[in-house]
């Protein structure tokens, strides 16, 4: 573990001091079920080390960024949505209502979805 933020809730899930329903783990990433699922199946894939958002990725993060994407299919398999289809979403920054400042890919499925994603079903965190 090269870098953790003691004030970060997802770093604390990685270290085990906050419980989570962990469904997948390897040397680079961890996946656990979202505490407030937005769909019948909803998990988050995070790097083990603290990176704030997509906008904070650097060339040094190339390997771990790849591992976040590579985890999507096995996580979808575990959720039982690999065949039916799923969406992977990264909220980055204020307009995208990123609420946890540790990069995470949402893997969402188990229902049909609309596109574009924003009308009608707005979720505004903290209000
Ligand atoms: P964001 O809005 O930052 O893209 O998404 C953060 C997600 O983390 C939300 O879907 C929220 O429900 C989830 N979340 C926040 N705190 C916790 C927690 O302590 N445990 C779990 N499992 N999910 C969390
Ligand atoms: Zn963190």
Tab-separated table of N, CA and C and ligand atoms in Angstrom:
chain	number	residue	atom	x	y	z
A	1	UNK	N	0.848	-1.180	0.000
A	1	UNK	CA	0.000	0.000	0.000
A	1	UNK	C	0.889	1.237	0.000
A	2	UNK	N	0.885	1.961	-1.069
A	2	UNK	CA	1.822	3.074	-1.141
A	2	UNK	C	1.250	4.352	-0.535
A	3	UNK	N	-0.035	4.574	-0.667
A	3	UNK	CA	-0.557	5.843	-0.192
A	3	UNK	C	-2.017	5.685	0.209
A	4	UNK	N	-2.308	5.966	1.484
A	4	UNK	CA	-3.679	5.941	1.964
A	4	UNK	C	-3.968	7.282	2.628
A	5	UNK	N	-5.227	7.663	2.616
A	5	UNK	CA	-5.657	8.877	3.305
A	5	UNK	C	-6.499	8.443	4.503
A	6	UNK	N	-6.035	8.716	5.732
A	6	UNK	CA	-6.755	8.236	6.917
A	6	UNK	C	-8.162	8.821	7.046
A	7	UNK	N	-8.421	9.937	6.365
A	7	UNK	CA	-9.747	10.549	6.431
A	7	UNK	C	-10.676	10.080	5.314
A	8	UNK	N	-10.182	9.170	4.484
A	8	UNK	CA	-10.966	8.730	3.321
A	8	UNK	C	-11.725	7.457	3.662
A	9	UNK	N	-13.034	7.509	3.457
A	9	UNK	CA	-13.889	6.372	3.814
A	9	UNK	C	-13.535	5.126	2.992
A	10	UNK	N	-13.171	5.303	1.744
A	10	UNK	CA	-12.848	4.124	0.921
A	10	UNK	C	-11.471	3.564	1.277
A	11	UNK	N	-10.511	4.416	1.662
A	11	UNK	CA	-9.236	3.890	2.180
A	11	UNK	C	-9.494	3.067	3.437
A	12	UNK	N	-10.449	3.487	4.231
A	12	UNK	CA	-10.747	2.752	5.471
A	12	UNK	C	-11.438	1.425	5.162
A	13	UNK	N	-12.209	1.372	4.099
A	13	UNK	CA	-12.766	0.085	3.666
A	13	UNK	C	-11.628	-0.827	3.196
A	14	UNK	N	-10.655	-0.257	2.459
A	14	UNK	CA	-9.506	-1.066	2.010
A	14	UNK	C	-8.765	-1.649	3.199
A	15	UNK	N	-8.535	-0.839	4.228
A	15	UNK	CA	-7.745	-1.331	5.368
A	15	UNK	C	-8.586	-2.182	6.317
A	16	UNK	N	-9.903	-2.181	6.146
A	16	UNK	CA	-10.774	-3.048	6.924
A	16	UNK	C	-11.353	-2.412	8.171
A	17	UNK	N	-11.107	-1.119	8.379
A	17	UNK	CA	-11.621	-0.493	9.601
A	17	UNK	C	-13.070	-0.031	9.456
A	18	UNK	N	-13.585	0.008	8.222
A	18	UNK	CA	-15.014	0.222	7.990
A	18	UNK	C	-15.511	-0.996	7.221
A	19	UNK	N	-16.588	-1.628	7.677
A	19	UNK	CA	-17.059	-2.838	6.993
A	19	UNK	C	-17.682	-2.536	5.642
A	20	UNK	N	-17.596	-3.488	4.754
A	20	UNK	CA	-18.239	-3.373	3.443
A	20	UNK	C	-18.513	-4.781	2.938
A	21	UNK	N	-19.469	-4.878	2.044
A	21	UNK	CA	-19.806	-6.169	1.434
A	21	UNK	C	-18.876	-6.365	0.234
A	22	UNK	N	-17.677	-6.863	0.534
A	22	UNK	CA	-16.628	-6.992	-0.486
A	22	UNK	C	-16.912	-8.221	-1.348
A	23	UNK	N	-16.903	-8.013	-2.660
A	23	UNK	CA	-17.220	-9.117	-3.572
A	23	UNK	C	-16.039	-9.509	-4.448
A	24	UNK	N	-14.989	-8.706	-4.503
A	24	UNK	CA	-13.861	-8.995	-5.400
A	24	UNK	C	-12.647	-8.222	-4.900
A	25	UNK	N	-11.483	-8.889	-4.983
A	25	UNK	CA	-10.253	-8.211	-4.561
A	25	UNK	C	-9.079	-8.832	-5.282
A	26	UNK	N	-8.147	-8.024	-5.721
A	26	UNK	CA	-6.859	-8.536	-6.191
A	26	UNK	C	-5.766	-7.601	-5.673
A	27	UNK	N	-4.586	-7.688	-6.219
A	27	UNK	CA	-3.469	-6.888	-5.680
A	27	UNK	C	-3.587	-5.402	-5.997
A	28	UNK	N	-4.540	-5.027	-6.812
A	28	UNK	CA	-4.638	-3.639	-7.270
A	28	UNK	C	-5.952	-2.958	-6.896
A	29	UNK	N	-7.042	-3.724	-6.896
A	29	UNK	CA	-8.372	-3.133	-6.712
A	29	UNK	C	-9.217	-3.953	-5.748
A	30	UNK	N	-10.276	-3.292	-5.304
A	30	UNK	CA	-11.261	-3.905	-4.417
A	30	UNK	C	-12.635	-3.538	-4.963
A	31	UNK	N	-13.586	-4.462	-4.878
A	31	UNK	CA	-14.962	-4.135	-5.264
A	31	UNK	C	-15.904	-4.530	-4.135
A	32	UNK	N	-16.857	-3.674	-3.881
A	32	UNK	CA	-17.833	-3.932	-2.819
A	32	UNK	C	-19.176	-3.349	-3.241
A	33	UNK	N	-20.243	-3.861	-2.625
A	33	UNK	CA	-21.586	-3.391	-2.989
A	33	UNK	C	-21.808	-1.972	-2.458
A	34	UNK	N	-22.452	-1.164	-3.282
A	34	UNK	CA	-22.780	0.204	-2.870
A	34	UNK	C	-23.804	0.165	-1.737
A	35	UNK	N	-23.589	1.021	-0.742
A	35	UNK	CA	-24.464	1.043	0.438
A	35	UNK	C	-25.859	1.574	0.095
A	36	UNK	N	-25.980	2.331	-0.979
A	36	UNK	CA	-27.268	2.898	-1.409
A	36	UNK	C	-27.449	2.598	-2.898
A	37	UNK	N	-27.776	1.347	-3.217
A	37	UNK	CA	-27.770	0.962	-4.636
A	37	UNK	C	-28.734	1.783	-5.486
A	38	UNK	N	-28.248	2.181	-6.661
A	38	UNK	CA	-29.061	2.960	-7.602
A	38	UNK	C	-29.781	2.058	-8.585
A	39	UNK	N	-29.562	0.771	-8.481
A	39	UNK	CA	-30.160	-0.209	-9.394
A	39	UNK	C	-30.158	-1.547	-8.651
A	40	UNK	N	-30.826	-2.565	-9.192
A	40	UNK	CA	-30.866	-3.853	-8.483
A	40	UNK	C	-29.482	-4.408	-8.150
A	41	UNK	N	-28.504	-4.117	-9.001
A	41	UNK	CA	-27.129	-4.547	-8.721
A	41	UNK	C	-26.225	-3.329	-8.875
A	42	UNK	N	-25.409	-3.078	-7.873
A	42	UNK	CA	-24.584	-1.860	-7.874
A	42	UNK	C	-23.356	-2.101	-7.004
A	43	UNK	N	-22.206	-2.139	-7.638
A	43	UNK	CA	-20.949	-2.291	-6.903
A	43	UNK	C	-20.000	-1.161	-7.298
A	44	UNK	N	-18.994	-0.962	-6.470
A	44	UNK	CA	-17.973	0.052	-6.721
A	44	UNK	C	-16.623	-0.645	-6.833
A	45	UNK	N	-15.860	-0.281	-7.853
A	45	UNK	CA	-14.499	-0.798	-8.006
A	45	UNK	C	-13.548	0.342	-7.690
A	46	UNK	N	-12.650	0.108	-6.753
A	46	UNK	CA	-11.725	1.165	-6.333
A	46	UNK	C	-10.291	0.634	-6.350
A	47	UNK	N	-9.324	1.518	-6.576
A	47	UNK	CA	-7.929	1.111	-6.400
A	47	UNK	C	-7.620	0.989	-4.910
A	48	UNK	N	-6.677	0.114	-4.558
A	48	UNK	CA	-6.315	-0.037	-3.141
A	48	UNK	C	-5.659	1.223	-2.609
A	49	UNK	N	-4.961	1.926	-3.483
A	49	UNK	CA	-4.328	3.151	-2.982
A	49	UNK	C	-5.155	4.373	-3.357
A	50	UNK	N	-4.964	5.410	-2.559
A	50	UNK	CA	-5.816	6.587	-2.668
A	50	UNK	C	-5.470	7.416	-3.902
A	51	UNK	N	-6.438	7.527	-4.788
A	51	UNK	CA	-6.375	8.445	-5.939
A	51	UNK	C	-7.715	9.161	-5.923
A	52	UNK	N	-7.731	10.467	-6.067
A	52	UNK	CA	-8.961	11.217	-5.827
A	52	UNK	C	-10.004	11.007	-6.921
A	53	UNK	N	-9.629	11.183	-8.167
A	53	UNK	CA	-10.638	11.133	-9.231
A	53	UNK	C	-9.974	10.861	-10.574
A	54	UNK	N	-10.777	10.717	-11.586
A	54	UNK	CA	-10.248	10.561	-12.946
A	54	UNK	C	-9.279	11.687	-13.281
A	55	UNK	N	-9.607	12.884	-12.820
A	55	UNK	CA	-8.791	14.048	-13.165
A	55	UNK	C	-7.440	14.054	-12.473
A	56	UNK	N	-7.269	13.168	-11.494
A	56	UNK	CA	-6.002	13.104	-10.763
A	56	UNK	C	-5.117	11.958	-11.220
A	57	UNK	N	-5.602	11.158	-12.161
A	57	UNK	CA	-4.768	10.060	-12.665
A	57	UNK	C	-3.561	10.634	-13.402
A	58	UNK	N	-2.415	10.004	-13.192
A	58	UNK	CA	-1.201	10.395	-13.901
A	58	UNK	C	-0.653	9.167	-14.621
A	59	UNK	N	0.403	9.391	-15.385
A	59	UNK	CA	1.014	8.275	-16.109
A	59	UNK	C	1.450	7.168	-15.150
A	60	UNK	N	1.793	7.534	-13.926
A	60	UNK	CA	2.199	6.524	-12.927
A	60	UNK	C	1.048	5.581	-12.578
A	61	UNK	N	-0.162	6.021	-12.837
A	61	UNK	CA	-1.347	5.229	-12.477
A	61	UNK	C	-1.823	4.342	-13.621
A	62	UNK	N	-1.063	4.285	-14.690
A	62	UNK	CA	-1.504	3.542	-15.875
A	62	UNK	C	-1.901	2.104	-15.535
A	63	UNK	N	-1.076	1.440	-14.739
A	63	UNK	CA	-1.349	0.037	-14.443
A	63	UNK	C	-2.626	-0.106	-13.604
A	64	UNK	N	-2.731	0.697	-12.560
A	64	UNK	CA	-3.892	0.538	-11.688
A	64	UNK	C	-5.172	0.971	-12.409
A	65	UNK	N	-5.063	1.983	-13.271
A	65	UNK	CA	-6.241	2.404	-14.036
A	65	UNK	C	-6.728	1.259	-14.921
A	66	UNK	N	-5.784	0.568	-15.514
A	66	UNK	CA	-6.162	-0.599	-16.311
A	66	UNK	C	-6.828	-1.671	-15.470
A	67	UNK	N	-6.315	-1.853	-14.263
A	67	UNK	CA	-6.902	-2.889	-13.406
A	67	UNK	C	-8.323	-2.535	-12.974
A	68	UNK	N	-8.610	-1.255	-12.821
A	68	UNK	CA	-9.992	-0.870	-12.482
A	68	UNK	C	-10.931	-1.321	-13.606
A	69	UNK	N	-10.537	-1.063	-14.848
A	69	UNK	CA	-11.390	-1.478	-15.976
A	69	UNK	C	-11.425	-2.992	-16.128
A	70	UNK	N	-10.270	-3.630	-15.923
A	70	UNK	CA	-10.232	-5.091	-16.077
A	70	UNK	C	-11.107	-5.795	-15.053
A	71	UNK	N	-11.361	-5.152	-13.927
A	71	UNK	CA	-12.197	-5.768	-12.893
A	71	UNK	C	-13.676	-5.722	-13.243
A	72	UNK	N	-14.059	-4.894	-14.209
A	72	UNK	CA	-15.492	-4.707	-14.484
A	72	UNK	C	-16.180	-6.019	-14.855
A	73	UNK	N	-15.609	-6.775	-15.771
A	73	UNK	CA	-16.286	-8.003	-16.222
A	73	UNK	C	-16.371	-9.051	-15.108
A	74	UNK	N	-15.271	-9.322	-14.367
A	74	UNK	CA	-15.442	-10.280	-13.267
A	74	UNK	C	-16.423	-9.806	-12.205
A	75	UNK	N	-16.451	-8.509	-11.935
A	75	UNK	CA	-17.413	-8.001	-10.953
A	75	UNK	C	-18.839	-8.154	-11.495
A	76	UNK	N	-19.037	-7.839	-12.775
A	76	UNK	CA	-20.362	-8.020	-13.382
A	76	UNK	C	-20.774	-9.490	-13.336
A	77	UNK	N	-19.808	-10.372	-13.520
A	77	UNK	CA	-20.076	-11.811	-13.419
A	77	UNK	C	-20.587	-12.157	-12.022
A	78	UNK	N	-19.886	-11.656	-11.014
A	78	UNK	CA	-20.256	-11.946	-9.623
A	78	UNK	C	-21.645	-11.376	-9.306
A	79	UNK	N	-21.946	-10.209	-9.877
A	79	UNK	CA	-23.271	-9.607	-9.659
A	79	UNK	C	-24.358	-10.312	-10.470
A	80	UNK	N	-23.950	-11.115	-11.442
A	80	UNK	CA	-24.918	-11.834	-12.275
A	80	UNK	C	-25.483	-11.004	-13.412
A	81	UNK	N	-24.747	-9.968	-13.840
A	81	UNK	CA	-25.262	-9.056	-14.867
A	81	UNK	C	-24.346	-8.987	-16.100
A	82	UNK	N	-23.362	-9.881	-16.165
A	82	UNK	CA	-22.427	-9.799	-17.293
A	82	UNK	C	-23.141	-10.049	-18.621
A	83	UNK	N	-24.070	-10.979	-18.618
A	83	UNK	CA	-24.779	-11.308	-19.856
A	83	UNK	C	-25.884	-10.301	-20.163
A	84	UNK	N	-26.595	-9.861	-19.144
A	84	UNK	CA	-27.741	-8.964	-19.371
A	84	UNK	C	-27.297	-7.543	-19.699
A	85	UNK	N	-26.105	-7.171	-19.256
A	85	UNK	CA	-25.575	-5.840	-19.550
A	85	UNK	C	-25.460	-4.988	-18.304
A	86	UNK	N	-24.560	-4.066	-18.375
A	86	UNK	CA	-24.295	-3.213	-17.212
A	86	UNK	C	-23.628	-1.935	-17.690
A	87	UNK	N	-23.544	-0.990	-16.790
A	87	UNK	CA	-22.907	0.286	-17.098
A	87	UNK	C	-21.816	0.553	-16.058
A	88	UNK	N	-20.688	1.078	-16.515
A	88	UNK	CA	-19.639	1.497	-15.585
A	88	UNK	C	-19.525	3.010	-15.667
A	89	UNK	N	-19.658	3.648	-14.515
A	89	UNK	CA	-19.719	5.107	-14.446
A	89	UNK	C	-18.664	5.621	-13.475
A	90	UNK	N	-17.959	6.652	-13.898
A	90	UNK	CA	-17.039	7.360	-13.002
A	90	UNK	C	-17.539	8.793	-12.868
A	91	UNK	N	-18.006	9.169	-11.703
A	91	UNK	CA	-18.356	10.563	-11.469
A	91	UNK	C	-17.081	11.297	-11.068
A	92	UNK	N	-16.807	12.398	-11.723
A	92	UNK	CA	-15.593	13.157	-11.425
A	92	UNK	C	-15.942	14.627	-11.242
A	93	UNK	N	-15.784	15.109	-10.017
A	93	UNK	CA	-15.985	16.529	-9.758
A	93	UNK	C	-17.426	16.909	-9.459
A	94	UNK	N	-17.625	18.208	-9.262
A	94	UNK	CA	-18.876	18.731	-8.716
A	94	UNK	C	-20.080	18.511	-9.632
A	95	UNK	N	-19.958	18.824	-10.904
A	95	UNK	CA	-21.116	18.694	-11.796
A	95	UNK	C	-21.570	17.236	-11.919
A	96	UNK	N	-20.642	16.324	-11.748
A	96	UNK	CA	-20.994	14.898	-11.823
A	96	UNK	C	-21.400	14.349	-10.458
A	97	UNK	N	-21.492	15.234	-9.468
A	97	UNK	CA	-21.812	14.918	-8.070
A	97	UNK	C	-20.976	13.766	-7.509
A	98	UNK	N	-19.657	13.846	-7.745
A	98	UNK	CA	-18.760	12.925	-7.043
A	98	UNK	C	-18.823	13.259	-5.562
A	99	UNK	N	-19.136	12.274	-4.739
A	99	UNK	CA	-19.291	12.542	-3.305
A	99	UNK	C	-18.213	11.885	-2.458
A	100	UNK	N	-17.530	10.888	-2.979
A	100	UNK	CA	-16.424	10.263	-2.253
A	100	UNK	C	-15.162	10.496	-3.069
A	101	UNK	N	-14.181	11.135	-2.425
A	101	UNK	CA	-12.999	11.591	-3.163
A	101	UNK	C	-11.898	10.527	-3.189
A	102	UNK	N	-12.293	9.341	-3.577
A	102	UNK	CA	-11.375	8.220	-3.852
A	102	UNK	C	-11.958	7.584	-5.104
A	103	UNK	N	-11.217	7.618	-6.188
A	103	UNK	CA	-11.771	7.222	-7.484
A	103	UNK	C	-12.474	5.864	-7.400
A	104	UNK	N	-13.624	5.786	-8.030
A	104	UNK	CA	-14.396	4.543	-8.009
A	104	UNK	C	-15.208	4.437	-9.285
A	105	UNK	N	-15.248	3.256	-9.831
A	105	UNK	CA	-16.119	2.971	-10.959
A	105	UNK	C	-17.368	2.287	-10.436
A	106	UNK	N	-18.524	2.885	-10.719
A	106	UNK	CA	-19.796	2.250	-10.374
A	106	UNK	C	-20.080	1.185	-11.428
A	107	UNK	N	-20.398	-0.022	-11.018
A	107	UNK	CA	-20.875	-1.056	-11.936
A	107	UNK	C	-22.340	-1.290	-11.584
A	108	UNK	N	-23.200	-0.947	-12.539
A	108	UNK	CA	-24.646	-0.869	-12.289
A	108	UNK	C	-25.382	-1.724	-13.308
A	109	UNK	N	-26.352	-2.490	-12.841
A	109	UNK	CA	-27.140	-3.283	-13.783
A	109	UNK	C	-28.349	-3.919	-13.117
A	110	UNK	N	-28.998	-4.799	-13.861
A	110	UNK	CA	-30.175	-5.479	-13.348
A	110	UNK	C	-31.472	-4.787	-13.727
A	111	UNK	N	-31.385	-3.773	-14.568
A	111	UNK	CA	-32.572	-3.096	-15.100
A	111	UNK	C	-32.148	-2.428	-16.405
A	112	UNK	N	-33.123	-2.104	-17.233
A	112	UNK	CA	-32.752	-1.363	-18.433
A	112	UNK	C	-32.546	0.102	-18.049
A	113	UNK	N	-31.676	0.759	-18.795
A	113	UNK	CA	-31.269	2.121	-18.445
A	113	UNK	C	-31.552	3.063	-19.601
A	114	UNK	N	-31.679	4.323	-19.266
A	114	UNK	CA	-31.856	5.324	-20.309
A	114	UNK	C	-30.533	5.926	-20.727
A	115	UNK	N	-30.587	6.613	-21.847
A	115	UNK	CA	-29.429	7.385	-22.283
A	115	UNK	C	-29.924	8.612	-23.024
A	116	UNK	N	-29.456	9.817	-22.765
A	116	UNK	CA	-28.389	10.146	-21.814
A	116	UNK	C	-28.821	9.931	-20.376
A	117	UNK	N	-27.869	9.869	-19.458
A	117	UNK	CA	-28.182	9.396	-18.111
A	117	UNK	C	-28.781	10.432	-17.186
A	118	UNK	N	-28.801	11.727	-17.551
A	118	UNK	CA	-29.132	12.716	-16.513
A	118	UNK	C	-30.580	13.109	-16.354
A	119	UNK	N	-31.479	13.024	-17.342
A	119	UNK	CA	-32.805	13.564	-17.057
A	119	UNK	C	-33.624	12.670	-16.133
A	120	UNK	N	-34.409	13.319	-15.315
A	120	UNK	CA	-35.467	12.586	-14.610
A	120	UNK	C	-35.084	11.960	-13.299
A	121	UNK	N	-33.916	11.382	-13.199
A	121	UNK	CA	-33.601	10.573	-12.029
A	121	UNK	C	-32.441	11.162	-11.241
A	122	UNK	N	-32.437	12.450	-11.085
A	122	UNK	CA	-31.302	13.098	-10.417
A	122	UNK	C	-31.179	12.632	-8.972
A	123	UNK	N	-29.973	12.307	-8.576
A	123	UNK	CA	-29.652	12.011	-7.182
A	123	UNK	C	-28.685	13.108	-6.750
A	124	UNK	N	-29.084	13.881	-5.759
A	124	UNK	CA	-28.222	14.963	-5.292
A	124	UNK	C	-27.753	14.588	-3.907
A	125	UNK	N	-26.490	14.235	-3.779
A	125	UNK	CA	-25.950	13.809	-2.495
A	125	UNK	C	-25.933	14.965	-1.523
A	126	UNK	N	-26.231	14.660	-0.278
A	126	UNK	CA	-26.069	15.628	0.802
A	126	UNK	C	-27.139	16.694	0.859
A	127	UNK	N	-28.268	16.464	0.164
A	127	UNK	CA	-29.347	17.462	0.219
A	127	UNK	C	-30.670	16.794	0.564
B	1	LIG	P1	-20.134	9.158	-6.136
B	1	LIG	O1	-21.335	10.032	-6.026
B	1	LIG	O2	-18.951	9.734	-5.399
B	1	LIG	O3	-19.801	8.786	-7.551
B	1	LIG	O4	-20.516	7.779	-5.459
B	1	LIG	C1	-20.184	7.426	-4.171
B	1	LIG	C2	-20.958	6.165	-3.865
B	1	LIG	O5	-20.426	5.608	-2.670
B	1	LIG	C3	-22.440	6.379	-3.645
B	1	LIG	O6	-23.171	5.586	-4.573
B	1	LIG	C4	-22.654	5.954	-2.194
B	1	LIG	O7	-23.874	5.284	-2.001
B	1	LIG	C5	-21.469	5.048	-1.935
B	1	LIG	N1	-21.002	5.028	-0.564
B	1	LIG	C6	-20.741	6.123	0.217
B	1	LIG	N2	-20.314	5.729	1.421
B	1	LIG	C7	-20.293	4.366	1.403
B	1	LIG	C8	-19.933	3.388	2.380
B	1	LIG	O8	-19.528	3.674	3.500
B	1	LIG	N3	-20.048	2.085	2.012
B	1	LIG	C9	-20.472	1.723	0.759
B	1	LIG	N4	-20.547	0.412	0.504
B	1	LIG	N5	-20.830	2.624	-0.182
B	1	LIG	C10	-20.734	3.929	0.141
B	2	LIG	ZN1	-8.911	6.924	-0.273
